[in-house]
PDB file of N, CA and C in Angstrom:
ATOM      1  N   LEU H 259     -10.888  -4.261 -44.598  1.00 48.00           N
ATOM      2  CA  LEU H 259      -9.801  -5.130 -44.182  1.00 48.00           C
ATOM      3  C   LEU H 259      -8.722  -5.142 -45.241  1.00 48.00           C
ATOM      4  N   TYR H 260      -7.510  -5.247 -44.766  1.00 53.00           N
ATOM      5  CA  TYR H 260      -6.387  -5.307 -45.678  1.00 53.00           C
ATOM      6  C   TYR H 260      -6.017  -6.757 -45.913  1.00 53.00           C
ATOM      7  N   THR H 261      -5.557  -7.067 -47.081  1.00 56.00           N
ATOM      8  CA  THR H 261      -5.123  -8.437 -47.373  1.00 56.00           C
ATOM      9  C   THR H 261      -3.645  -8.420 -47.696  1.00 56.00           C
ATOM     10  N   LYS H 262      -2.990  -9.492 -47.325  1.00 60.00           N
ATOM     11  CA  LYS H 262      -1.558  -9.613 -47.533  1.00 60.00           C
ATOM     12  C   LYS H 262      -1.283 -11.024 -48.009  1.00 60.00           C
ATOM     13  N   LEU H 263      -0.425 -11.182 -48.968  1.00 58.00           N
ATOM     14  CA  LEU H 263      -0.092 -12.500 -49.475  1.00 58.00           C
ATOM     15  C   LEU H 263       1.057 -13.066 -48.662  1.00 58.00           C
ATOM     16  N   SER H 264       0.926 -14.308 -48.222  1.00 57.00           N
ATOM     17  CA  SER H 264       1.943 -14.946 -47.419  1.00 57.00           C
ATOM     18  C   SER H 264       2.859 -15.770 -48.318  1.00 57.00           C
ATOM     19  N   PRO H 265       4.175 -15.785 -48.040  1.00 60.00           N
ATOM     20  CA  PRO H 265       5.076 -16.593 -48.870  1.00 60.00           C
ATOM     21  C   PRO H 265       4.942 -18.089 -48.587  1.00 60.00           C
ATOM     22  N   PHE H 266       4.315 -18.457 -47.454  1.00 60.00           N
ATOM     23  CA  PHE H 266       4.219 -19.864 -47.077  1.00 60.00           C
ATOM     24  C   PHE H 266       2.933 -20.523 -47.553  1.00 60.00           C
ATOM     25  N   ILE H 267       1.937 -19.747 -47.875  1.00 57.00           N
ATOM     26  CA  ILE H 267       0.648 -20.276 -48.313  1.00 57.00           C
ATOM     27  C   ILE H 267       0.495 -19.933 -49.793  1.00 57.00           C
ATOM     28  N   PRO H 268      -0.058 -20.825 -50.574  1.00 57.00           N
ATOM     29  CA  PRO H 268      -0.268 -20.493 -51.989  1.00 57.00           C
ATOM     30  C   PRO H 268      -1.054 -19.199 -52.128  1.00 57.00           C
ATOM     31  N   HIS H 269      -0.768 -18.456 -53.171  1.00 57.00           N
ATOM     32  CA  HIS H 269      -1.346 -17.126 -53.370  1.00 57.00           C
ATOM     33  C   HIS H 269      -2.829 -17.138 -53.682  1.00 57.00           C
ATOM     34  N   THR H 270      -3.430 -18.282 -53.706  1.00 59.00           N
ATOM     35  CA  THR H 270      -4.865 -18.328 -53.957  1.00 59.00           C
ATOM     36  C   THR H 270      -5.654 -17.980 -52.712  1.00 59.00           C
ATOM     37  N   HIS H 271      -5.030 -18.064 -51.499  1.00 58.00           N
ATOM     38  CA  HIS H 271      -5.713 -17.789 -50.241  1.00 58.00           C
ATOM     39  C   HIS H 271      -5.014 -16.629 -49.525  1.00 58.00           C
ATOM     40  N   PRO H 272      -5.441 -15.390 -49.730  1.00 62.00           N
ATOM     41  CA  PRO H 272      -4.792 -14.266 -49.041  1.00 62.00           C
ATOM     42  C   PRO H 272      -5.140 -14.265 -47.548  1.00 62.00           C
ATOM     43  N   ILE H 273      -4.210 -13.749 -46.739  1.00 65.00           N
ATOM     44  CA  ILE H 273      -4.409 -13.650 -45.290  1.00 65.00           C
ATOM     45  C   ILE H 273      -4.997 -12.277 -44.994  1.00 65.00           C
ATOM     46  N   GLU H 274      -6.048 -12.235 -44.206  1.00 73.00           N
ATOM     47  CA  GLU H 274      -6.662 -10.973 -43.827  1.00 73.00           C
ATOM     48  C   GLU H 274      -6.039 -10.487 -42.523  1.00 73.00           C
ATOM     49  N   THR H 275      -5.625  -9.234 -42.505  1.00 75.00           N
ATOM     50  CA  THR H 275      -5.059  -8.643 -41.298  1.00 75.00           C
ATOM     51  C   THR H 275      -5.954  -7.501 -40.848  1.00 75.00           C
ATOM     52  N   MET H 276      -5.972  -7.288 -39.534  1.00 73.00           N
ATOM     53  CA  MET H 276      -6.797  -6.227 -38.963  1.00 73.00           C
ATOM     54  C   MET H 276      -5.939  -4.967 -38.779  1.00 73.00           C
ATOM     55  N   PRO H 277      -6.484  -3.808 -39.021  1.00 78.00           N
ATOM     56  CA  PRO H 277      -5.722  -2.580 -38.770  1.00 78.00           C
ATOM     57  C   PRO H 277      -5.567  -2.353 -37.263  1.00 78.00           C
ATOM     58  N   ILE H 278      -4.496  -1.693 -36.861  1.00 77.00           N
ATOM     59  CA  ILE H 278      -4.264  -1.395 -35.449  1.00 77.00           C
ATOM     60  C   ILE H 278      -5.212  -0.278 -35.032  1.00 77.00           C
ATOM     61  N   GLU H 279      -5.813  -0.423 -33.854  1.00 80.00           N
ATOM     62  CA  GLU H 279      -6.852   0.524 -33.437  1.00 80.00           C
ATOM     63  C   GLU H 279      -6.309   1.821 -32.849  1.00 80.00           C
ATOM     64  N   HIS H 280      -5.010   1.845 -32.463  1.00 81.00           N
ATOM     65  CA  HIS H 280      -4.443   3.090 -31.936  1.00 81.00           C
ATOM     66  C   HIS H 280      -2.961   3.158 -32.284  1.00 81.00           C
ATOM     67  N   ASP H 281      -2.407   4.346 -32.149  1.00 83.00           N
ATOM     68  CA  ASP H 281      -0.999   4.572 -32.438  1.00 83.00           C
ATOM     69  C   ASP H 281      -0.151   3.923 -31.348  1.00 83.00           C
ATOM     70  N   LEU H 282       0.864   3.140 -31.736  1.00 81.00           N
ATOM     71  CA  LEU H 282       1.683   2.438 -30.753  1.00 81.00           C
ATOM     72  C   LEU H 282       2.639   3.376 -30.015  1.00 81.00           C
ATOM     73  N   ARG H 283       3.006   4.495 -30.616  1.00 84.00           N
ATOM     74  CA  ARG H 283       3.905   5.436 -29.946  1.00 84.00           C
ATOM     75  C   ARG H 283       3.169   6.370 -29.001  1.00 84.00           C
ATOM     76  N   HIS H 284       1.876   6.549 -29.201  1.00 86.00           N
ATOM     77  CA  HIS H 284       1.077   7.437 -28.344  1.00 86.00           C
ATOM     78  C   HIS H 284      -0.214   6.719 -27.955  1.00 86.00           C
ATOM     79  N   PRO H 285      -0.125   5.684 -27.095  1.00 85.00           N
ATOM     80  CA  PRO H 285      -1.340   4.946 -26.728  1.00 85.00           C
ATOM     81  C   PRO H 285      -2.246   5.781 -25.838  1.00 85.00           C
ATOM     82  N   PRO H 286      -3.552   5.529 -25.895  1.00 88.00           N
ATOM     83  CA  PRO H 286      -4.471   6.277 -25.022  1.00 88.00           C
ATOM     84  C   PRO H 286      -4.275   5.896 -23.550  1.00 88.00           C
ATOM     85  N   ALA H 287      -4.671   6.789 -22.672  1.00 86.00           N
ATOM     86  CA  ALA H 287      -4.443   6.602 -21.234  1.00 86.00           C
ATOM     87  C   ALA H 287      -5.172   5.378 -20.694  1.00 86.00           C
ATOM     88  N   HIS H 288      -6.395   5.113 -21.153  1.00 87.00           N
ATOM     89  CA  HIS H 288      -7.142   3.963 -20.635  1.00 87.00           C
ATOM     90  C   HIS H 288      -6.488   2.654 -21.052  1.00 87.00           C
ATOM     91  N   TYR H 289      -5.818   2.626 -22.189  1.00 86.00           N
ATOM     92  CA  TYR H 289      -5.107   1.417 -22.621  1.00 86.00           C
ATOM     93  C   TYR H 289      -3.850   1.215 -21.786  1.00 86.00           C
ATOM     94  N   GLU H 290      -3.112   2.285 -21.510  1.00 85.00           N
ATOM     95  CA  GLU H 290      -1.893   2.195 -20.720  1.00 85.00           C
ATOM     96  C   GLU H 290      -2.188   1.748 -19.286  1.00 85.00           C
ATOM     97  N   GLN H 291      -3.315   2.168 -18.736  1.00 85.00           N
ATOM     98  CA  GLN H 291      -3.658   1.836 -17.357  1.00 85.00           C
ATOM     99  C   GLN H 291      -3.912   0.345 -17.187  1.00 85.00           C
ATOM    100  N   LYS H 292      -4.392  -0.315 -18.233  1.00 87.00           N
ATOM    101  CA  LYS H 292      -4.699  -1.741 -18.149  1.00 87.00           C
ATOM    102  C   LYS H 292      -3.454  -2.616 -18.216  1.00 87.00           C
ATOM    103  N   LEU H 293      -2.378  -2.100 -18.774  1.00 88.00           N
ATOM    104  CA  LEU H 293      -1.167  -2.889 -18.951  1.00 88.00           C
ATOM    105  C   LEU H 293      -0.446  -3.105 -17.621  1.00 88.00           C
ATOM    106  N   HIS H 294       0.396  -4.134 -17.581  1.00 89.00           N
ATOM    107  CA  HIS H 294       1.236  -4.392 -16.420  1.00 89.00           C
ATOM    108  C   HIS H 294       2.219  -3.242 -16.249  1.00 89.00           C
ATOM    109  N   LYS H 295       2.638  -2.975 -15.017  1.00 88.00           N
ATOM    110  CA  LYS H 295       3.469  -1.808 -14.750  1.00 88.00           C
ATOM    111  C   LYS H 295       4.805  -1.832 -15.492  1.00 88.00           C
ATOM    112  N   LEU H 296       5.307  -3.012 -15.853  1.00 90.00           N
ATOM    113  CA  LEU H 296       6.562  -3.096 -16.592  1.00 90.00           C
ATOM    114  C   LEU H 296       6.359  -3.164 -18.102  1.00 90.00           C
ATOM    115  N   LYS H 297       5.135  -3.377 -18.562  1.00 89.00           N
ATOM    116  CA  LYS H 297       4.843  -3.478 -19.993  1.00 89.00           C
ATOM    117  C   LYS H 297       4.386  -2.162 -20.601  1.00 89.00           C
ATOM    118  N   ARG H 298       4.260  -1.120 -19.790  1.00 86.00           N
ATOM    119  CA  ARG H 298       3.819   0.170 -20.296  1.00 86.00           C
ATOM    120  C   ARG H 298       4.928   0.818 -21.122  1.00 86.00           C
ATOM    121  N   LEU H 299       4.565   1.792 -21.917  1.00 86.00           N
ATOM    122  CA  LEU H 299       5.538   2.503 -22.737  1.00 86.00           C
ATOM    123  C   LEU H 299       6.583   3.178 -21.846  1.00 86.00           C
ATOM    124  N   VAL H 300       6.144   3.826 -20.787  1.00 86.00           N
ATOM    125  CA  VAL H 300       7.025   4.359 -19.754  1.00 86.00           C
ATOM    126  C   VAL H 300       6.644   3.660 -18.462  1.00 86.00           C
ATOM    127  N   GLN H 301       7.606   2.921 -17.879  1.00 88.00           N
ATOM    128  CA  GLN H 301       7.297   2.135 -16.685  1.00 88.00           C
ATOM    129  C   GLN H 301       6.925   3.045 -15.528  1.00 88.00           C
ATOM    130  N   LYS H 302       5.859   2.654 -14.814  1.00 85.00           N
ATOM    131  CA  LYS H 302       5.362   3.468 -13.707  1.00 85.00           C
ATOM    132  C   LYS H 302       4.736   2.532 -12.689  1.00 85.00           C
ATOM    133  N   PRO H 303       5.012   2.685 -11.401  1.00 88.00           N
ATOM    134  CA  PRO H 303       4.415   1.787 -10.408  1.00 88.00           C
ATOM    135  C   PRO H 303       2.930   2.056 -10.206  1.00 88.00           C
ATOM    136  N   ASN H 304       2.226   1.051  -9.705  1.00 86.00           N
ATOM    137  CA  ASN H 304       0.801   1.183  -9.420  1.00 86.00           C
ATOM    138  C   ASN H 304       0.551   1.762  -8.029  1.00 86.00           C
ATOM    139  N   SER H 305       1.570   1.766  -7.178  1.00 91.00           N
ATOM    140  CA  SER H 305       1.407   2.225  -5.800  1.00 91.00           C
ATOM    141  C   SER H 305       1.664   3.724  -5.686  1.00 91.00           C
ATOM    142  N   PHE H 306       1.210   4.304  -4.586  1.00 93.00           N
ATOM    143  CA  PHE H 306       1.365   5.736  -4.355  1.00 93.00           C
ATOM    144  C   PHE H 306       1.198   6.010  -2.871  1.00 93.00           C
ATOM    145  N   PHE H 307       1.615   7.198  -2.441  1.00 95.00           N
ATOM    146  CA  PHE H 307       1.368   7.653  -1.080  1.00 95.00           C
ATOM    147  C   PHE H 307       0.121   8.526  -1.096  1.00 95.00           C
ATOM    148  N   MET H 308      -0.619   8.490  -0.002  1.00 94.00           N
ATOM    149  CA  MET H 308      -1.855   9.268   0.054  1.00 94.00           C
ATOM    150  C   MET H 308      -2.028   9.861   1.448  1.00 94.00           C
ATOM    151  N   ASP H 309      -2.718  10.967   1.501  1.00 95.00           N
ATOM    152  CA  ASP H 309      -3.108  11.601   2.761  1.00 95.00           C
ATOM    153  C   ASP H 309      -4.490  11.092   3.115  1.00 95.00           C
ATOM    154  N   VAL H 310      -4.628  10.483   4.285  1.00 95.00           N
ATOM    155  CA  VAL H 310      -5.908   9.934   4.740  1.00 95.00           C
ATOM    156  C   VAL H 310      -6.398  10.786   5.899  1.00 95.00           C
ATOM    157  N   LYS H 311      -7.665  11.211   5.824  1.00 94.00           N
ATOM    158  CA  LYS H 311      -8.254  12.036   6.884  1.00 94.00           C
ATOM    159  C   LYS H 311      -9.073  11.140   7.805  1.00 94.00           C
ATOM    160  N   CYS H 312      -8.780  11.213   9.088  1.00 93.00           N
ATOM    161  CA  CYS H 312      -9.501  10.430  10.087  1.00 93.00           C
ATOM    162  C   CYS H 312     -10.935  10.950  10.195  1.00 93.00           C
ATOM    163  N   PRO H 313     -11.951  10.056  10.178  1.00 91.00           N
ATOM    164  CA  PRO H 313     -13.328  10.531  10.269  1.00 91.00           C
ATOM    165  C   PRO H 313     -13.698  11.048  11.659  1.00 91.00           C
ATOM    166  N   GLY H 314     -12.944  10.656  12.698  1.00 88.00           N
ATOM    167  CA  GLY H 314     -13.272  11.084  14.055  1.00 88.00           C
ATOM    168  C   GLY H 314     -12.677  12.418  14.436  1.00 88.00           C
ATOM    169  N   CYS H 315     -11.364  12.562  14.231  1.00 92.00           N
ATOM    170  CA  CYS H 315     -10.684  13.779  14.693  1.00 92.00           C
ATOM    171  C   CYS H 315     -10.192  14.661  13.553  1.00 92.00           C
ATOM    172  N   PHE H 316     -10.382  14.244  12.308  1.00 91.00           N
ATOM    173  CA  PHE H 316     -10.017  14.999  11.105  1.00 91.00           C
ATOM    174  C   PHE H 316      -8.522  15.287  11.001  1.00 91.00           C
ATOM    175  N   GLN H 317      -7.696  14.447  11.630  1.00 93.00           N
ATOM    176  CA  GLN H 317      -6.250  14.582  11.484  1.00 93.00           C
ATOM    177  C   GLN H 317      -5.810  13.862  10.217  1.00 93.00           C
ATOM    178  N   ILE H 318      -4.835  14.430   9.502  1.00 93.00           N
ATOM    179  CA  ILE H 318      -4.365  13.844   8.239  1.00 93.00           C
ATOM    180  C   ILE H 318      -3.111  13.028   8.503  1.00 93.00           C
ATOM    181  N   THR H 319      -3.104  11.787   7.978  1.00 93.00           N
ATOM    182  CA  THR H 319      -1.980  10.873   8.123  1.00 93.00           C
ATOM    183  C   THR H 319      -1.542  10.414   6.743  1.00 93.00           C
ATOM    184  N   THR H 320      -0.233  10.338   6.508  1.00 94.00           N
ATOM    185  CA  THR H 320       0.289   9.859   5.236  1.00 94.00           C
ATOM    186  C   THR H 320       0.383   8.337   5.299  1.00 94.00           C
ATOM    187  N   VAL H 321      -0.207   7.671   4.289  1.00 94.00           N
ATOM    188  CA  VAL H 321      -0.282   6.204   4.255  1.00 94.00           C
ATOM    189  C   VAL H 321       0.152   5.738   2.870  1.00 94.00           C
ATOM    190  N   PHE H 322       0.849   4.601   2.817  1.00 95.00           N
ATOM    191  CA  PHE H 322       1.211   3.970   1.550  1.00 95.00           C
ATOM    192  C   PHE H 322      -0.003   3.206   1.029  1.00 95.00           C
ATOM    193  N   SER H 323      -0.247   3.231  -0.273  1.00 93.00           N
ATOM    194  CA  SER H 323      -1.458   2.621  -0.833  1.00 93.00           C
ATOM    195  C   SER H 323      -1.477   1.105  -0.686  1.00 93.00           C
ATOM    196  N   HIS H 324      -0.308   0.472  -0.657  1.00 94.00           N
ATOM    197  CA  HIS H 324      -0.232  -0.982  -0.516  1.00 94.00           C
ATOM    198  C   HIS H 324       0.350  -1.338   0.863  1.00 94.00           C
ATOM    199  N   ALA H 325      -0.152  -0.706   1.911  1.00 94.00           N
ATOM    200  CA  ALA H 325       0.361  -0.926   3.264  1.00 94.00           C
ATOM    201  C   ALA H 325       0.143  -2.378   3.697  1.00 94.00           C
ATOM    202  N   HIS H 326       1.151  -2.956   4.360  1.00 94.00           N
ATOM    203  CA  HIS H 326       1.069  -4.344   4.811  1.00 94.00           C
ATOM    204  C   HIS H 326       0.684  -4.473   6.274  1.00 94.00           C
ATOM    205  N   THR H 327       0.517  -3.352   6.958  1.00 94.00           N
ATOM    206  CA  THR H 327       0.130  -3.382   8.362  1.00 94.00           C
ATOM    207  C   THR H 327      -1.098  -2.495   8.564  1.00 94.00           C
ATOM    208  N   VAL H 328      -1.768  -2.699   9.684  1.00 95.00           N
ATOM    209  CA  VAL H 328      -2.916  -1.863  10.026  1.00 95.00           C
ATOM    210  C   VAL H 328      -2.391  -0.488  10.423  1.00 95.00           C
ATOM    211  N   VAL H 329      -3.005   0.575   9.897  1.00 94.00           N
ATOM    212  CA  VAL H 329      -2.574   1.942  10.186  1.00 94.00           C
ATOM    213  C   VAL H 329      -3.604   2.571  11.111  1.00 94.00           C
ATOM    214  N   TYR H 330      -3.107   3.100  12.242  1.00 94.00           N
ATOM    215  CA  TYR H 330      -3.965   3.736  13.236  1.00 94.00           C
ATOM    216  C   TYR H 330      -3.770   5.247  13.192  1.00 94.00           C
ATOM    217  N   CYS H 331      -4.801   5.969  13.606  1.00 93.00           N
ATOM    218  CA  CYS H 331      -4.703   7.418  13.748  1.00 93.00           C
ATOM    219  C   CYS H 331      -3.820   7.706  14.964  1.00 93.00           C
ATOM    220  N   ALA H 332      -2.936   8.705  14.851  1.00 90.00           N
ATOM    221  CA  ALA H 332      -1.990   9.002  15.928  1.00 90.00           C
ATOM    222  C   ALA H 332      -2.675   9.619  17.144  1.00 90.00           C
ATOM    223  N   SER H 333      -3.770  10.345  16.946  1.00 90.00           N
ATOM    224  CA  SER H 333      -4.382  11.039  18.078  1.00 90.00           C
ATOM    225  C   SER H 333      -5.514  10.241  18.728  1.00 90.00           C
ATOM    226  N   CYS H 334      -6.380   9.592  17.940  1.00 90.00           N
ATOM    227  CA  CYS H 334      -7.534   8.907  18.542  1.00 90.00           C
ATOM    228  C   CYS H 334      -7.455   7.378  18.443  1.00 90.00           C
ATOM    229  N   ASN H 335      -6.396   6.828  17.881  1.00 91.00           N
ATOM    230  CA  ASN H 335      -6.160   5.377  17.780  1.00 91.00           C
ATOM    231  C   ASN H 335      -7.267   4.623  17.054  1.00 91.00           C
ATOM    232  N   SER H 336      -7.987   5.260  16.149  1.00 92.00           N
ATOM    233  CA  SER H 336      -8.963   4.537  15.330  1.00 92.00           C
ATOM    234  C   SER H 336      -8.239   3.973  14.103  1.00 92.00           C
ATOM    235  N   ILE H 337      -8.769   2.894  13.542  1.00 94.00           N
ATOM    236  CA  ILE H 337      -8.141   2.238  12.402  1.00 94.00           C
ATOM    237  C   ILE H 337      -8.453   3.026  11.136  1.00 94.00           C
ATOM    238  N   LEU H 338      -7.410   3.403  10.387  1.00 94.00           N
ATOM    239  CA  LEU H 338      -7.583   4.136   9.138  1.00 94.00           C
ATOM    240  C   LEU H 338      -7.661   3.196   7.934  1.00 94.00           C
ATOM    241  N   CYS H 339      -6.782   2.186   7.892  1.00 94.00           N
ATOM    242  CA  CYS H 339      -6.831   1.231   6.786  1.00 94.00           C
ATOM    243  C   CYS H 339      -6.306  -0.126   7.243  1.00 94.00           C
ATOM    244  N   GLN H 340      -6.767  -1.161   6.544  1.00 94.00           N
ATOM    245  CA  GLN H 340      -6.367  -2.530   6.836  1.00 94.00           C
ATOM    246  C   GLN H 340      -5.777  -3.153   5.577  1.00 94.00           C
ATOM    247  N   PRO H 341      -4.765  -4.017   5.740  1.00 94.00           N
ATOM    248  CA  PRO H 341      -4.144  -4.618   4.558  1.00 94.00           C
ATOM    249  C   PRO H 341      -5.039  -5.674   3.925  1.00 94.00           C
ATOM    250  N   THR H 342      -4.932  -5.791   2.611  1.00 92.00           N
ATOM    251  CA  THR H 342      -5.561  -6.870   1.857  1.00 92.00           C
ATOM    252  C   THR H 342      -4.444  -7.513   1.038  1.00 92.00           C
ATOM    253  N   GLY H 343      -4.769  -8.291   0.058  1.00 87.00           N
ATOM    254  CA  GLY H 343      -3.740  -8.923  -0.756  1.00 87.00           C
ATOM    255  C   GLY H 343      -2.924  -7.936  -1.563  1.00 87.00           C
ATOM    256  N   GLY H 344      -3.520  -6.819  -1.967  1.00 89.00           N
ATOM    257  CA  GLY H 344      -2.816  -5.819  -2.768  1.00 89.00           C
ATOM    258  C   GLY H 344      -2.909  -4.470  -2.106  1.00 89.00           C
ATOM    259  N   ARG H 345      -3.853  -3.666  -2.553  1.00 90.00           N
ATOM    260  CA  ARG H 345      -4.036  -2.353  -1.959  1.00 90.00           C
ATOM    261  C   ARG H 345      -4.695  -2.461  -0.593  1.00 90.00           C
ATOM    262  N   ALA H 346      -4.333  -1.534   0.278  1.00 93.00           N
ATOM    263  CA  ALA H 346      -4.951  -1.497   1.600  1.00 93.00           C
ATOM    264  C   ALA H 346      -6.362  -0.912   1.462  1.00 93.00           C
ATOM    265  N   SER H 347      -7.295  -1.470   2.214  1.00 94.00           N
ATOM    266  CA  SER H 347      -8.672  -0.962   2.145  1.00 94.00           C
ATOM    267  C   SER H 347      -8.894   0.051   3.264  1.00 94.00           C
ATOM    268  N   LEU H 348      -9.444   1.190   2.892  1.00 94.00           N
ATOM    269  CA  LEU H 348      -9.706   2.245   3.861  1.00 94.00           C
ATOM    270  C   LEU H 348     -10.946   1.924   4.679  1.00 94.00           C
ATOM    271  N   THR H 349     -10.951   2.385   5.924  1.00 92.00           N
ATOM    272  CA  THR H 349     -12.110   2.217   6.795  1.00 92.00           C
ATOM    273  C   THR H 349     -13.236   3.101   6.271  1.00 92.00           C
ATOM    274  N   HIS H 350     -14.473   2.660   6.460  1.00 92.00           N
ATOM    275  CA  HIS H 350     -15.636   3.412   6.001  1.00 92.00           C
ATOM    276  C   HIS H 350     -15.647   4.792   6.649  1.00 92.00           C
ATOM    277  N   GLY H 351     -15.754   5.815   5.843  1.00 90.00           N
ATOM    278  CA  GLY H 351     -15.779   7.193   6.339  1.00 90.00           C
ATOM    279  C   GLY H 351     -14.467   7.926   6.150  1.00 90.00           C
ATOM    280  N   CYS H 352     -13.371   7.193   5.894  1.00 91.00           N
ATOM    281  CA  CYS H 352     -12.080   7.835   5.647  1.00 91.00           C
ATOM    282  C   CYS H 352     -12.040   8.386   4.231  1.00 91.00           C
ATOM    283  N   LYS H 353     -11.491   9.567   4.096  1.00 92.00           N
ATOM    284  CA  LYS H 353     -11.308  10.175   2.784  1.00 92.00           C
ATOM    285  C   LYS H 353      -9.813  10.273   2.514  1.00 92.00           C
ATOM    286  N   PHE H 354      -9.437  10.225   1.228  1.00 93.00           N
ATOM    287  CA  PHE H 354      -8.025  10.279   0.891  1.00 93.00           C
ATOM    288  C   PHE H 354      -7.809  11.115  -0.359  1.00 93.00           C
ATOM    289  N   ARG H 355      -6.558  11.519  -0.543  1.00 93.00           N
ATOM    290  CA  ARG H 355      -6.130  12.163  -1.785  1.00 93.00           C
ATOM    291  C   ARG H 355      -4.699  11.710  -2.050  1.00 93.00           C
ATOM    292  N   LYS H 356      -4.369  11.569  -3.318  1.00 93.00           N
ATOM    293  CA  LYS H 356      -3.019  11.153  -3.694  1.00 93.00           C
ATOM    294  C   LYS H 356      -2.048  12.294  -3.421  1.00 93.00           C
ATOM    295  N   LYS H 357      -0.860  11.921  -2.967  1.00 90.00           N
ATOM    296  CA  LYS H 357       0.194  12.901  -2.769  1.00 90.00           C
ATOM    297  C   LYS H 357       0.747  13.304  -4.120  1.00 90.00           C
ATOM    298  N   GLY H 358       1.472  14.418  -4.189  1.00 78.00           N
ATOM    299  CA  GLY H 358       2.095  14.867  -5.418  1.00 78.00           C
ATOM    300  C   GLY H 358       3.163  13.906  -5.872  1.00 78.00           C
ATOM    301  N   GLN H 359       3.576  14.044  -7.118  1.00 66.00           N
ATOM    302  CA  GLN H 359       4.541  13.116  -7.677  1.00 66.00           C
ATOM    303  C   GLN H 359       5.908  13.272  -7.011  1.00 66.00           C
ATOM    304  N   TYR H 360       6.287  14.478  -6.631  1.00 53.00           N
ATOM    305  CA  TYR H 360       7.598  14.689  -5.998  1.00 53.00           C
ATOM    306  C   TYR H 360       7.448  15.344  -4.670  1.00 53.00           C
TER     307      TYR H 360
END
């Protein structure tokens, strides 16, 4: 531990400071993921578009990750995902993959 003398406290009692566990200019990915989307080093949204495959007819539909409405398959009218408070929950058996960044 490093010690530092404070100008406000008599020099008989040094203040102990903890070293920083990671570089602030290059934080690890797991640390950045935990931060709020506006508090990250480079701001990035938590939402994304994804391709969802229908378990019945295997047709692929593009869905927003935080959809506010129920999404149905265009060909067989089965429910692909339902809204929750944040991210939409996929129906059991549906598979998805994130779309590319651009």
